[in-house]
mmCIF file of C-alpha atoms in Angstrom:
data_model
loop_
_atom_site.group_PDB
_atom_site.id
_atom_site.type_symbol
_atom_site.label_atom_id
_atom_site.label_comp_id
_atom_site.label_asym_id
_atom_site.label_seq_id
_atom_site.Cartn_x
_atom_site.Cartn_y
_atom_site.Cartn_z
ATOM 1 C CA MET M 223 -19.811 -60.121 -5.430
ATOM 2 C CA GLU M 224 -17.539 -61.055 -8.409
ATOM 3 C CA ARG M 225 -19.020 -62.576 -11.344
ATOM 4 C CA VAL M 226 -18.699 -66.300 -11.884
ATOM 5 C CA SER M 227 -17.277 -67.320 -15.025
ATOM 6 C CA GLN M 228 -19.314 -69.571 -17.407
ATOM 7 C CA ASN M 229 -16.117 -71.595 -17.404
ATOM 8 C CA THR M 230 -16.718 -72.294 -13.704
ATOM 9 C CA LEU M 231 -20.203 -73.029 -14.217
ATOM 10 C CA ASP M 232 -19.780 -75.461 -16.783
ATOM 11 C CA GLU M 233 -17.104 -77.433 -14.988
ATOM 12 C CA LEU M 234 -19.913 -77.272 -12.034
ATOM 13 C CA GLY M 235 -22.133 -78.930 -13.946
ATOM 14 C CA TRP M 236 -24.812 -75.762 -13.246
ATOM 15 C CA HIS M 237 -26.763 -76.714 -16.449
ATOM 16 C CA ARG M 238 -27.822 -79.919 -15.329
ATOM 17 C CA ILE M 239 -28.639 -78.189 -11.488
ATOM 18 C CA LEU M 240 -31.190 -75.597 -12.943
ATOM 19 C CA ALA M 241 -32.560 -78.551 -15.388
ATOM 20 C CA ALA M 242 -33.155 -80.916 -12.259
ATOM 21 C CA VAL M 243 -34.613 -77.822 -10.050
ATOM 22 C CA SER M 244 -36.854 -76.744 -13.231
ATOM 23 C CA GLU M 245 -38.263 -80.298 -13.867
ATOM 24 C CA ARG M 246 -39.283 -79.587 -10.231
ATOM 25 C CA CYS M 247 -41.085 -76.652 -10.751
ATOM 26 C CA LEU M 248 -45.102 -76.486 -10.549
ATOM 27 C CA THR M 249 -45.722 -74.151 -13.655
ATOM 28 C CA GLU M 250 -44.326 -73.090 -16.897
ATOM 29 C CA PRO M 251 -43.156 -69.494 -15.446
ATOM 30 C CA GLY M 252 -40.977 -70.811 -12.721
ATOM 31 C CA GLN M 253 -39.509 -73.890 -15.003
ATOM 32 C CA ALA M 254 -38.944 -70.927 -17.425
ATOM 33 C CA ALA M 255 -37.039 -68.821 -14.545
ATOM 34 C CA MET M 256 -34.937 -71.453 -13.558
ATOM 35 C CA ARG M 257 -33.861 -72.895 -16.939
ATOM 36 C CA GLY M 258 -32.855 -69.030 -17.557
ATOM 37 C CA PHE M 259 -31.215 -68.158 -14.338
ATOM 38 C CA ARG M 260 -28.202 -66.350 -14.771
ATOM 39 C CA PHE M 261 -25.823 -64.700 -11.915
ATOM 40 C CA SER M 262 -26.161 -61.052 -12.039
ATOM 41 C CA GLY M 263 -23.583 -60.560 -9.471
ATOM 42 C CA SER M 264 -26.436 -58.453 -7.661
ATOM 43 C CA GLU M 265 -27.387 -61.247 -5.705
ATOM 44 C CA ASN M 266 -27.330 -61.693 -1.623
ATOM 45 C CA VAL M 267 -25.644 -65.027 -1.244
ATOM 46 C CA ALA M 268 -25.718 -64.831 2.212
ATOM 47 C CA GLN M 269 -29.678 -63.837 2.534
ATOM 48 C CA THR M 270 -30.661 -66.054 -0.065
ATOM 49 C CA LEU M 271 -28.445 -69.108 1.918
ATOM 50 C CA ASP M 272 -30.278 -68.128 5.211
ATOM 51 C CA GLN M 273 -33.790 -68.188 3.153
ATOM 52 C CA VAL M 274 -33.277 -71.612 1.710
ATOM 53 C CA GLN M 275 -31.663 -72.870 5.310
ATOM 54 C CA ALA M 276 -35.335 -71.042 7.133
ATOM 55 C CA LEU M 277 -37.426 -73.042 4.017
ATOM 56 C CA MET M 278 -35.466 -76.676 4.632
ATOM 57 C CA GLU M 279 -36.105 -76.006 8.877
ATOM 58 C CA LEU M 280 -39.881 -75.258 7.821
ATOM 59 C CA THR M 281 -40.445 -78.268 5.473
ATOM 60 C CA ASP M 282 -38.967 -80.544 8.129
ATOM 61 C CA GLN M 283 -41.005 -78.829 10.956
ATOM 62 C CA ASP M 284 -44.257 -78.325 9.293
ATOM 63 C CA GLY M 285 -44.153 -80.223 5.891
ATOM 64 C CA LEU M 286 -44.161 -78.938 2.403
ATOM 65 C CA LEU M 287 -45.543 -75.558 1.253
ATOM 66 C CA PRO M 288 -49.204 -75.700 0.427
ATOM 67 C CA ILE M 289 -48.165 -74.709 -3.192
ATOM 68 C CA ASP M 290 -49.790 -78.101 -4.849
ATOM 69 C CA GLY M 291 -52.455 -76.220 -6.666
ATOM 70 C CA LEU M 292 -50.660 -73.528 -8.132
ATOM 71 C CA GLU M 293 -51.269 -72.753 -11.781
ATOM 72 C CA ASP M 294 -50.016 -70.412 -14.738
ATOM 73 C CA ILE M 295 -52.850 -68.341 -14.878
ATOM 74 C CA ARG M 296 -51.164 -65.331 -16.831
ATOM 75 C CA GLU M 297 -53.256 -66.065 -19.799
ATOM 76 C CA THR M 298 -56.565 -65.784 -17.749
ATOM 77 C CA ILE M 299 -55.525 -62.566 -15.767
ATOM 78 C CA GLY M 300 -54.709 -60.889 -19.051
ATOM 79 C CA LEU M 301 -58.000 -61.966 -20.129
ATOM 80 C CA CYS M 302 -60.119 -60.339 -17.190
ATOM 81 C CA ARG M 303 -57.805 -57.555 -17.123
ATOM 82 C CA ARG M 304 -59.211 -56.540 -20.828
ATOM 83 C CA GLY M 305 -62.592 -57.316 -19.651
ATOM 84 C CA GLY M 306 -62.955 -60.994 -21.163
ATOM 85 C CA VAL M 307 -64.775 -63.754 -19.670
ATOM 86 C CA CYS M 308 -63.217 -66.910 -19.093
ATOM 87 C CA PRO M 309 -64.337 -70.625 -18.601
ATOM 88 C CA VAL M 310 -65.412 -71.918 -15.544
ATOM 89 C CA GLU M 311 -62.150 -74.349 -15.535
ATOM 90 C CA ASP M 312 -59.713 -71.182 -15.692
ATOM 91 C CA LEU M 313 -61.740 -69.107 -12.857
ATOM 92 C CA TYR M 314 -60.917 -72.432 -10.459
ATOM 93 C CA ALA M 315 -57.818 -72.293 -11.599
ATOM 94 C CA VAL M 316 -57.572 -68.636 -10.456
ATOM 95 C CA ALA M 317 -59.452 -69.944 -7.291
ATOM 96 C CA LYS M 318 -56.562 -72.263 -6.617
ATOM 97 C CA SER M 319 -53.958 -70.384 -7.271
ATOM 98 C CA ALA M 320 -55.083 -67.560 -5.406
ATOM 99 C CA ARG M 321 -55.945 -70.708 -2.108
ATOM 100 C CA CYS M 322 -52.271 -71.863 -2.875
ATOM 101 C CA LEU M 323 -50.741 -68.174 -2.615
ATOM 102 C CA THR M 324 -52.881 -67.025 0.377
ATOM 103 C CA ARG M 325 -52.001 -70.392 2.331
ATOM 104 C CA THR M 326 -48.261 -69.986 1.939
ATOM 105 C CA GLN M 327 -48.185 -66.124 2.843
ATOM 106 C CA ARG M 328 -50.039 -67.334 6.107
ATOM 107 C CA ARG M 329 -47.684 -70.235 6.852
ATOM 108 C CA LEU M 330 -44.685 -67.907 6.060
ATOM 109 C CA SER M 331 -46.010 -65.145 7.984
ATOM 110 C CA TYR M 332 -46.915 -67.431 10.890
ATOM 111 C CA HIS M 333 -43.030 -68.972 10.878
ATOM 112 C CA SER M 334 -41.446 -65.497 10.372
ATOM 113 C CA ASP M 335 -41.026 -64.732 14.086
ATOM 114 C CA GLU M 336 -38.681 -67.783 14.957
ATOM 115 C CA ARG M 337 -37.360 -67.640 11.071
ATOM 116 C CA PRO M 338 -37.023 -64.174 10.339
ATOM 117 C CA ALA M 339 -35.478 -64.923 7.039
ATOM 118 C CA LEU M 340 -38.977 -66.241 5.683
ATOM 119 C CA ARG M 341 -40.232 -62.418 6.010
ATOM 120 C CA GLU M 342 -39.043 -61.268 2.953
ATOM 121 C CA LEU M 343 -40.296 -64.669 0.981
ATOM 122 C CA HIS M 344 -43.798 -63.708 2.490
ATOM 123 C CA ASP M 345 -43.678 -59.742 1.587
ATOM 124 C CA ARG M 346 -42.548 -60.734 -2.223
ATOM 125 C CA LEU M 347 -45.900 -62.788 -2.418
ATOM 126 C CA PRO M 348 -49.143 -60.906 -3.769
ATOM 127 C CA ASP M 349 -51.823 -60.600 -1.049
ATOM 128 C CA VAL M 350 -54.601 -62.243 -2.733
ATOM 129 C CA SER M 351 -56.507 -63.200 0.369
ATOM 130 C CA GLU M 352 -59.780 -61.052 -0.519
ATOM 131 C CA LEU M 353 -59.934 -62.992 -4.517
ATOM 132 C CA ASP M 354 -59.431 -66.276 -2.105
ATOM 133 C CA ALA M 355 -62.120 -65.464 -0.037
ATOM 134 C CA CYS M 356 -64.388 -64.272 -2.917
ATOM 135 C CA LEU M 357 -63.627 -67.220 -5.427
ATOM 136 C CA ARG M 358 -63.481 -70.234 -2.844
ATOM 137 C CA PRO M 359 -67.006 -70.111 -2.340
ATOM 138 C CA LEU M 360 -68.120 -70.339 -5.942
ATOM 139 C CA PHE M 361 -66.598 -74.021 -6.239
ATOM 140 C CA ASP M 362 -67.146 -77.513 -4.769
ATOM 141 C CA SER M 363 -64.726 -79.567 -3.347
ATOM 142 C CA ALA M 364 -64.818 -81.555 -7.164
ATOM 143 C CA GLY M 365 -64.240 -77.934 -8.664
ATOM 144 C CA GLN M 366 -67.341 -77.851 -10.046
ATOM 145 C CA LEU M 367 -69.459 -74.398 -10.159
ATOM 146 C CA ARG M 368 -71.601 -74.545 -7.302
ATOM 147 C CA ASP M 369 -75.736 -73.880 -8.074
ATOM 148 C CA ASP M 370 -76.186 -71.949 -4.976
#
């Protein structure tokens, strides 16, 4: 793929497009990824467009992906990897994010037979279903640690 010139991107208002998409991202890492997105010349444009089309069809048919509880949990994960103890609120954020990822992965998997372009998206998500199953029972519906 031929590299897109900065002049072409400027004429297309690419920076405004990235800013608009970034504003709609739920987490800071997503926002930063969109703000810093650059064409590398290695993208498979046809494959990416197939994935976008499949996601649009899925959204029309089955609603938005269940990512509304996704949070930036990088610091908490880092703390846990170092053996630290995190506050309950941070652990709840991990539980919510694990739930979002598990539900999204299941939705993509369920629809990947009819929309094969979703398979790669599914495969790129980490499998955190065991973490989800472990953490979900620890919290009540209000996000409070259960006392039982």
